């Protein structure tokens, strides 16, 4: 599901999250391992404030392992513990309870100093649409002892999923918006399938991914599209893809949009291998790889 974000929606989303956060001891920030910063809410630090936080890089099964390691180091430098997971298969998820307990340790110590005991550590998942929040909640509830019903002290609609004796997870995640105003962020989100196809320009998105792959994964393009060598530029590459996939229109010209659509479909279904479309270094470049060129009219 893609939500169209407008200032009013953002304000509402923020209000809802802030309200729920009052009940929460540890925040799980869920990002897409293939595009961690582009799948991150731009106001997250302000929203979460000083609550203990953990970053999970979800869909790590689709990401490039080396890029994922770079991201783990990146977030570690920011002082946030980061774990790659795959919410669908559950890979990496078993480490979660222990990490949450460690993060909450200080808070628990303070609580017991004040003579407060007994309450479970409460956890909430925050993330943009389509990042895998529901998949993770489902996965964690399967592992749990039992899903508890409404508690008298808690707002009616909220349910807590028990995770062992000491942890409880809020069963409704907090939905936040990404940094849409950045063109490169939009292209990365579109490449990952996070934006409805009706809303994207296939050619523009495919040309971004092709540039990125020509830089980081040239051999995959050569192999997948059975080329002798890599073409000079991305438009030629898209043309080659069009030829190989039979996207021709009258006069022997290439139907670029069709070729782009097929290419993106192959990318998203994993036929081009595990690919990350963002690395920390991309954000240090004046001219990011795959930046759209505007042609003079
Ligand atoms: N390959 C892979 N796919 C995943 C993973 N986690 C989620 N998905 C897929 O990503 C899509 C979105 O997952 P959801 O769990 O619905 O995401 P969400 O964040 O709850 O989405 P919204 O309800 O739109 O906010 C689904 O098609 C999932 O099957 C993962 O770790 N690996």
mmCIF file of C-alpha atoms in Angstrom, residues 21-165:
data_model
loop_
_atom_site.group_PDB
_atom_site.id
_atom_site.type_symbol
_atom_site.label_atom_id
_atom_site.label_comp_id
_atom_site.label_asym_id
_atom_site.label_seq_id
_atom_site.Cartn_x
_atom_site.Cartn_y
_atom_site.Cartn_z
ATOM 1 C CA UNK A 21 5.461 6.457 22.088
ATOM 2 C CA UNK A 22 4.381 7.545 25.555
ATOM 3 C CA UNK A 23 3.746 3.868 26.331
ATOM 4 C CA UNK A 24 7.001 2.636 24.826
ATOM 5 C CA UNK A 25 10.395 1.764 26.337
ATOM 6 C CA UNK A 26 12.335 0.653 23.230
ATOM 7 C CA UNK A 27 11.814 1.733 19.606
ATOM 8 C CA UNK A 28 12.585 -0.481 16.638
ATOM 9 C CA UNK A 29 13.271 1.597 13.543
ATOM 10 C CA UNK A 30 12.651 -0.592 10.505
ATOM 11 C CA UNK A 31 14.529 0.321 7.313
ATOM 12 C CA UNK A 32 14.920 -1.347 3.925
ATOM 13 C CA UNK A 33 18.426 -2.863 3.799
ATOM 14 C CA UNK A 34 18.684 -2.018 0.073
ATOM 15 C CA UNK A 35 18.110 1.701 0.655
ATOM 16 C CA UNK A 36 18.436 2.476 4.362
ATOM 17 C CA UNK A 37 18.591 6.278 4.313
ATOM 18 C CA UNK A 38 16.007 6.610 1.556
ATOM 19 C CA UNK A 39 13.595 4.446 3.545
ATOM 20 C CA UNK A 40 14.178 6.505 6.680
ATOM 21 C CA UNK A 41 11.934 9.196 8.077
ATOM 22 C CA UNK A 42 13.732 12.565 7.956
ATOM 23 C CA UNK A 43 12.488 13.580 11.430
ATOM 24 C CA UNK A 44 13.126 10.282 13.163
ATOM 25 C CA UNK A 45 15.653 11.604 15.708
ATOM 26 C CA UNK A 46 13.272 14.325 16.785
ATOM 27 C CA UNK A 47 10.311 11.943 16.949
ATOM 28 C CA UNK A 48 12.041 9.180 18.900
ATOM 29 C CA UNK A 49 13.973 11.688 21.010
ATOM 30 C CA UNK A 50 15.964 9.968 23.766
ATOM 31 C CA UNK A 51 14.173 6.587 23.823
ATOM 32 C CA UNK A 52 16.494 3.604 23.400
ATOM 33 C CA UNK A 53 16.426 2.658 19.727
ATOM 34 C CA UNK A 54 17.464 -0.234 17.524
ATOM 35 C CA UNK A 55 17.703 -0.191 13.722
ATOM 36 C CA UNK A 56 16.660 -3.283 11.794
ATOM 37 C CA UNK A 57 17.692 -3.494 8.156
ATOM 38 C CA UNK A 58 14.839 -5.562 6.744
ATOM 39 C CA UNK A 59 14.723 -7.422 3.416
ATOM 40 C CA UNK A 60 18.421 -8.164 3.903
ATOM 41 C CA UNK A 61 17.782 -11.259 1.765
ATOM 42 C CA UNK A 62 17.355 -8.928 -1.243
ATOM 43 C CA UNK A 63 20.291 -6.624 -0.403
ATOM 44 C CA UNK A 64 23.983 -6.811 -1.242
ATOM 45 C CA UNK A 65 25.695 -8.186 1.849
ATOM 46 C CA UNK A 66 28.727 -5.941 1.480
ATOM 47 C CA UNK A 67 26.591 -2.822 1.253
ATOM 48 C CA UNK A 68 24.629 -4.006 4.299
ATOM 49 C CA UNK A 69 27.899 -4.296 6.262
ATOM 50 C CA UNK A 70 28.754 -0.736 5.256
ATOM 51 C CA UNK A 71 25.396 0.427 6.566
ATOM 52 C CA UNK A 72 25.823 -1.407 9.868
ATOM 53 C CA UNK A 73 29.143 0.408 10.343
ATOM 54 C CA UNK A 74 27.504 3.690 9.330
ATOM 55 C CA UNK A 75 24.718 3.464 11.902
ATOM 56 C CA UNK A 76 27.113 2.195 14.558
ATOM 57 C CA UNK A 77 29.029 5.444 14.103
ATOM 58 C CA UNK A 78 25.758 7.245 14.750
ATOM 59 C CA UNK A 79 25.596 5.283 17.991
ATOM 60 C CA UNK A 80 22.643 3.065 17.033
ATOM 61 C CA UNK A 81 22.839 -0.724 17.193
ATOM 62 C CA UNK A 82 21.856 -2.210 13.862
ATOM 63 C CA UNK A 83 20.842 -5.693 12.836
ATOM 64 C CA UNK A 84 20.132 -7.074 9.344
ATOM 65 C CA UNK A 85 17.016 -9.260 9.234
ATOM 66 C CA UNK A 86 14.616 -10.955 6.859
ATOM 67 C CA UNK A 87 11.154 -10.638 8.366
ATOM 68 C CA UNK A 88 9.651 -13.156 5.931
ATOM 69 C CA UNK A 89 11.925 -16.099 6.709
ATOM 70 C CA UNK A 90 12.682 -14.858 10.219
ATOM 71 C CA UNK A 91 16.443 -14.800 9.671
ATOM 72 C CA UNK A 92 18.153 -12.610 12.283
ATOM 73 C CA UNK A 93 14.936 -12.079 14.224
ATOM 74 C CA UNK A 94 15.865 -14.423 17.092
ATOM 75 C CA UNK A 95 18.527 -11.945 18.269
ATOM 76 C CA UNK A 96 15.919 -9.268 18.776
ATOM 77 C CA UNK A 97 14.626 -9.971 22.313
ATOM 78 C CA UNK A 98 18.112 -10.017 23.806
ATOM 79 C CA UNK A 99 19.054 -6.758 22.094
ATOM 80 C CA UNK A 100 15.891 -5.051 23.319
ATOM 81 C CA UNK A 101 16.600 -6.210 26.870
ATOM 82 C CA UNK A 102 20.138 -4.858 26.685
ATOM 83 C CA UNK A 103 18.872 -1.528 25.402
ATOM 84 C CA UNK A 104 16.322 -1.288 28.174
ATOM 85 C CA UNK A 105 18.767 -2.315 30.921
ATOM 86 C CA UNK A 106 19.523 1.237 32.141
ATOM 87 C CA UNK A 107 15.892 2.121 32.220
ATOM 88 C CA UNK A 108 15.026 -1.024 34.176
ATOM 89 C CA UNK A 109 17.780 -0.279 36.679
ATOM 90 C CA UNK A 110 16.379 3.227 37.225
ATOM 91 C CA UNK A 111 12.906 1.821 37.612
ATOM 92 C CA UNK A 112 13.953 -0.657 40.238
ATOM 93 C CA UNK A 113 15.866 2.100 42.097
ATOM 94 C CA UNK A 114 12.562 3.884 42.366
ATOM 95 C CA UNK A 115 11.012 0.694 43.652
ATOM 96 C CA UNK A 116 9.002 0.086 40.463
ATOM 97 C CA UNK A 117 9.073 -3.530 39.410
ATOM 98 C CA UNK A 118 7.281 -5.967 37.300
ATOM 99 C CA UNK A 119 6.152 -4.220 34.140
ATOM 100 C CA UNK A 120 7.345 -5.725 30.870
ATOM 101 C CA UNK A 121 9.592 -3.778 28.484
ATOM 102 C CA UNK A 122 7.328 -2.298 25.829
ATOM 103 C CA UNK A 123 8.472 -2.162 22.235
ATOM 104 C CA UNK A 124 7.101 -0.467 19.132
ATOM 105 C CA UNK A 125 8.020 -0.752 15.459
ATOM 106 C CA UNK A 126 8.321 2.402 13.358
ATOM 107 C CA UNK A 127 8.794 2.569 9.597
ATOM 108 C CA UNK A 128 7.604 3.888 6.254
ATOM 109 C CA UNK A 129 4.936 2.007 4.225
ATOM 110 C CA UNK A 130 5.937 -1.296 2.654
ATOM 111 C CA UNK A 131 9.147 -1.706 4.644
ATOM 112 C CA UNK A 132 7.892 -4.917 6.283
ATOM 113 C CA UNK A 133 6.370 -3.767 9.581
ATOM 114 C CA UNK A 134 3.391 -6.168 9.472
ATOM 115 C CA UNK A 135 5.601 -9.055 8.345
ATOM 116 C CA UNK A 136 7.877 -8.493 11.324
ATOM 117 C CA UNK A 137 5.003 -8.205 13.788
ATOM 118 C CA UNK A 138 3.524 -11.439 12.410
ATOM 119 C CA UNK A 139 6.861 -13.155 12.659
ATOM 120 C CA UNK A 140 7.363 -12.006 16.258
ATOM 121 C CA UNK A 141 3.847 -12.969 17.298
ATOM 122 C CA UNK A 142 4.362 -16.495 15.956
ATOM 123 C CA UNK A 143 7.360 -16.805 18.238
ATOM 124 C CA UNK A 144 5.555 -15.386 21.211
ATOM 125 C CA UNK A 145 3.984 -17.298 24.044
ATOM 126 C CA UNK A 146 0.577 -15.776 23.439
ATOM 127 C CA UNK A 147 -1.062 -12.661 22.126
ATOM 128 C CA UNK A 148 -2.630 -10.843 25.018
ATOM 129 C CA UNK A 149 -5.960 -9.110 24.873
ATOM 130 C CA UNK A 150 -6.677 -5.527 25.754
ATOM 131 C CA UNK A 151 -5.277 -4.371 29.036
ATOM 132 C CA UNK A 152 -7.380 -2.134 31.241
ATOM 133 C CA UNK A 153 -4.620 0.448 31.522
ATOM 134 C CA UNK A 154 -4.064 0.749 27.794
ATOM 135 C CA UNK A 155 -6.093 2.405 25.060
ATOM 136 C CA UNK A 156 -8.656 -0.076 23.823
ATOM 137 C CA UNK A 157 -7.477 -0.481 20.269
ATOM 138 C CA UNK A 158 -3.960 -1.386 21.313
ATOM 139 C CA UNK A 159 -2.900 -4.943 21.818
ATOM 140 C CA UNK A 160 0.342 -6.174 23.225
ATOM 141 C CA UNK A 161 2.040 -9.237 21.825
ATOM 142 C CA UNK A 162 4.019 -11.024 24.504
ATOM 143 C CA UNK A 163 7.611 -11.915 23.632
ATOM 144 C CA UNK A 164 8.745 -14.136 26.473
ATOM 145 C CA UNK A 165 8.343 -13.015 30.086
#
